[in-house]
Amino acid sequence: LNLIVYGQSGQGKTVGIRLKTDQLQEYADDSEMGLTVVHIRCKGMDGSYHVLTHLVKRLREKRFGPGEELPSGHQRKTLLNMVIENLEKVGGTVIVVLDEIDAIGDDDYILYELPRSNPDGVRLSLIGITNDLQFRENLDSDVRSSLGEDEVRFEPYDADQLRNILARRAAGALRDTYFENSIEDYQHLRSEILSDDTIPLAAA
């Protein structure tokens, strides 16, 4: 499925998607299923052209190993055809993750064309990650239709969640700091290192 992942900066979107695609890759390898995951960080790319060049490079690296050059001097349509050709050479299921997808601005050519490309012998999934909660609504209706309706929102942590997260980090990082009765929340954290107000203050 195509998917848009939303959330404010620092909510763990990129880490979450990497964790899940890594787990999926491990499962696919163990099951002898053909799966390829390609991550593209779009920050600094001002349009579909640059995303396409990096996607061609990454797909070639999946085929031939690291060290492939970025293609240059090609038209957008030619680059799209190069992407499709490399997808067909890779084959199987391919997940393309476009992190910070909002960096492409109004140039949504790749978001319209790639999901509709239907490369032979390939099940293609596009995952876009963005801090812009209005990103999908700002796209043309044709592009929204191309991407589909599936989305995941990473909501901001509340104070209790932040305290529990920091408590787990503290227990893992500091000596003489542990959870009582193996219950991993702030209320059960015991420490000879931290004063009682350290974690609540950091969470606040």
Coordinates of C-alpha atoms in Angstrom, one line a residue:
L1 CA 0.0 0.0 0.0
N2 CA 1.0 3.6 -0.5
L3 CA 1.2 5.5 2.8
I4 CA 1.8 9.0 4.1
V5 CA 3.2 9.3 7.6
Y6 CA 2.7 12.6 9.4
G7 CA 4.0 14.0 12.7
Q8 CA 5.9 16.9 14.2
S9 CA 9.7 16.8 14.1
G10 CA 11.2 14.5 16.7
Q11 CA 8.2 12.2 17.0
G12 CA 10.1 9.2 15.7
K13 CA 8.6 8.9 12.2
T14 CA 11.8 8.0 10.4
V15 CA 13.1 5.7 13.1
G16 CA 9.7 4.0 13.2
I17 CA 9.5 3.4 9.5
R18 CA 13.2 2.1 9.4
L19 CA 12.4 -0.2 12.3
K20 CA 9.3 -1.7 10.6
T21 CA 11.0 -2.0 7.1
D22 CA 14.0 -3.6 8.7
Q23 CA 11.7 -6.1 10.4
L24 CA 9.8 -6.7 7.2
Q25 CA 13.1 -7.2 5.3
E26 CA 14.2 -9.8 7.9
Y27 CA 10.9 -11.6 7.6
A28 CA 11.1 -11.6 3.8
D29 CA 14.7 -12.9 3.8
D30 CA 13.8 -15.7 6.2
S31 CA 10.7 -16.6 4.1
E32 CA 12.7 -16.3 0.8
M33 CA 10.5 -13.6 -0.5
G34 CA 11.8 -10.9 -2.8
L35 CA 11.7 -7.6 -1.0
T36 CA 13.8 -4.4 -1.6
V37 CA 13.5 -1.3 0.5
V38 CA 14.9 2.0 -0.8
H39 CA 15.2 5.1 1.5
I40 CA 15.5 8.5 -0.1
R41 CA 16.0 11.6 2.1
C42 CA 14.4 14.4 0.2
K43 CA 15.7 17.3 2.3
G44 CA 17.6 19.6 0.1
M45 CA 15.9 18.3 -3.1
D46 CA 13.7 21.0 -4.5
G47 CA 11.7 18.9 -6.9
S48 CA 10.8 15.6 -8.5
Y49 CA 13.8 15.7 -10.8
H50 CA 16.4 15.4 -8.0
V51 CA 14.3 12.7 -6.2
L52 CA 14.2 10.7 -9.4
T53 CA 18.0 11.0 -9.9
H54 CA 18.6 9.7 -6.4
L55 CA 16.1 6.9 -6.8
V56 CA 17.8 5.8 -10.0
K57 CA 21.2 5.8 -8.1
R58 CA 19.8 3.8 -5.1
L59 CA 18.1 1.2 -7.3
R60 CA 21.3 0.8 -9.3
E61 CA 23.2 0.4 -6.0
K62 CA 20.7 -2.3 -5.0
R63 CA 21.6 -4.1 -8.2
F64 CA 25.3 -3.5 -8.6
G65 CA 26.6 -2.4 -5.1
P66 CA 27.7 1.0 -3.8
G67 CA 29.4 3.6 -5.9
E68 CA 26.9 4.3 -8.6
E69 CA 26.9 7.8 -10.0
L70 CA 23.9 10.2 -10.0
P71 CA 22.5 10.4 -13.5
S72 CA 22.6 13.8 -15.0
G73 CA 21.4 15.6 -18.2
H74 CA 18.2 13.6 -18.6
Q75 CA 14.6 14.9 -18.9
R76 CA 12.2 14.0 -16.1
K77 CA 10.3 11.5 -18.3
T78 CA 13.6 9.7 -19.1
L79 CA 14.5 9.5 -15.5
L80 CA 11.1 8.0 -14.7
N81 CA 11.6 5.4 -17.4
M82 CA 15.1 4.7 -15.9
V83 CA 13.4 4.2 -12.5
I84 CA 10.9 1.8 -13.9
E85 CA 13.5 -0.1 -15.8
N86 CA 15.6 -0.5 -12.7
L87 CA 12.5 -1.5 -10.6
E88 CA 11.8 -4.2 -13.2
K89 CA 15.4 -5.5 -13.0
V90 CA 15.2 -5.6 -9.1
G91 CA 11.7 -7.3 -9.3
G92 CA 9.6 -8.6 -6.4
T93 CA 8.2 -6.2 -3.9
V94 CA 9.8 -2.8 -3.7
I95 CA 9.1 -0.2 -0.9
V96 CA 10.3 3.3 -1.7
V97 CA 10.5 5.5 1.4
L98 CA 10.6 9.2 0.6
D99 CA 11.6 11.0 3.9
E100 CA 10.8 14.7 4.3
I101 CA 8.7 14.4 1.1
D102 CA 7.4 17.9 1.6
A103 CA 10.8 19.2 0.5
I104 CA 9.8 18.8 -3.2
G105 CA 7.4 21.7 -2.8
D106 CA 4.7 22.0 -5.5
D107 CA 6.5 19.7 -8.0
D108 CA 4.5 16.5 -7.3
Y109 CA 5.3 14.8 -10.6
I110 CA 6.9 11.8 -8.9
L111 CA 4.0 11.4 -6.5
Y112 CA 1.6 11.2 -9.4
E113 CA 3.6 9.2 -11.9
L114 CA 5.4 6.7 -9.7
P115 CA 2.4 5.0 -8.1
R116 CA 0.8 4.7 -11.5
S117 CA 3.8 3.4 -13.3
N118 CA 2.9 -0.4 -12.9
P119 CA 6.4 -1.8 -13.6
D120 CA 6.2 -5.4 -14.8
G121 CA 6.8 -8.1 -12.2
V122 CA 7.0 -5.5 -9.3
R123 CA 4.7 -4.8 -6.4
L124 CA 5.5 -1.1 -5.7
S125 CA 4.7 0.6 -2.4
L126 CA 5.4 4.3 -1.8
I127 CA 5.8 5.6 1.8
G128 CA 6.1 9.4 2.3
I129 CA 7.2 10.9 5.6
T130 CA 6.5 14.5 6.4
N131 CA 6.3 17.1 9.2
D132 CA 3.7 19.0 7.3
L133 CA 0.3 17.9 8.6
Q134 CA -1.4 19.7 5.7
F135 CA 0.8 18.1 3.0
R136 CA -1.8 15.7 1.6
E137 CA -4.5 18.3 1.5
N138 CA -2.3 20.6 -0.4
L139 CA -1.8 18.1 -3.2
D140 CA -3.8 18.1 -6.4
S141 CA -6.8 15.7 -6.3
D142 CA -5.2 13.5 -9.0
V143 CA -2.1 13.1 -7.0
R144 CA -4.1 12.3 -3.8
S145 CA -6.0 9.7 -5.8
S146 CA -2.7 8.2 -7.1
L147 CA -1.3 8.0 -3.6
G148 CA -4.4 6.5 -2.0
E149 CA -6.0 7.2 1.3
D150 CA -3.8 5.4 3.8
E151 CA -2.1 7.5 6.4
V152 CA -0.5 7.2 9.8
R153 CA -0.2 10.1 12.3
F154 CA 2.5 10.3 15.0
E155 CA 0.8 12.3 17.7
P156 CA 2.9 14.4 20.1
Y157 CA 3.9 12.6 23.4
D158 CA 2.1 13.7 26.5
A159 CA 3.9 14.4 29.8
D160 CA 3.3 10.8 31.2
Q161 CA 4.7 9.2 28.0
L162 CA 7.8 11.5 28.0
R163 CA 8.5 10.6 31.7
N164 CA 8.2 6.9 30.9
I165 CA 10.4 7.2 27.8
L166 CA 13.1 9.1 29.8
A167 CA 12.8 6.6 32.7
R168 CA 13.6 3.7 30.3
R169 CA 16.5 5.6 28.9
A170 CA 17.8 6.3 32.4
A171 CA 17.5 2.7 33.5
G172 CA 19.5 1.7 30.4
A173 CA 22.2 4.3 30.7
L174 CA 22.9 4.9 34.4
R175 CA 24.3 2.7 37.2
D176 CA 22.2 2.1 40.3
T177 CA 19.1 3.0 38.3
Y178 CA 16.5 0.3 37.8
F179 CA 12.7 -0.5 37.7
E180 CA 11.1 -1.9 40.8
N181 CA 9.2 -5.2 40.2
S182 CA 10.3 -5.0 36.5
I183 CA 7.5 -2.5 35.8
E184 CA 9.0 -0.1 33.2
D185 CA 7.3 3.2 34.0
Y186 CA 8.4 6.4 35.8
Q187 CA 6.5 5.5 38.9
H188 CA 8.6 2.4 39.4
L189 CA 12.0 3.9 38.6
R190 CA 14.5 3.8 41.5
S191 CA 17.8 5.5 41.3
E192 CA 20.7 6.4 43.5
I193 CA 21.9 8.8 40.8
L194 CA 18.9 10.9 39.8
S195 CA 17.1 13.2 42.1
D196 CA 13.3 12.8 42.1
D197 CA 12.6 15.9 40.1
T198 CA 15.2 15.3 37.3
I199 CA 12.9 13.3 34.9
P200 CA 9.7 15.4 35.4
L201 CA 11.8 18.6 34.8
A202 CA 13.3 17.1 31.6
A203 CA 9.9 15.9 30.4
A204 CA 8.4 19.3 31.1

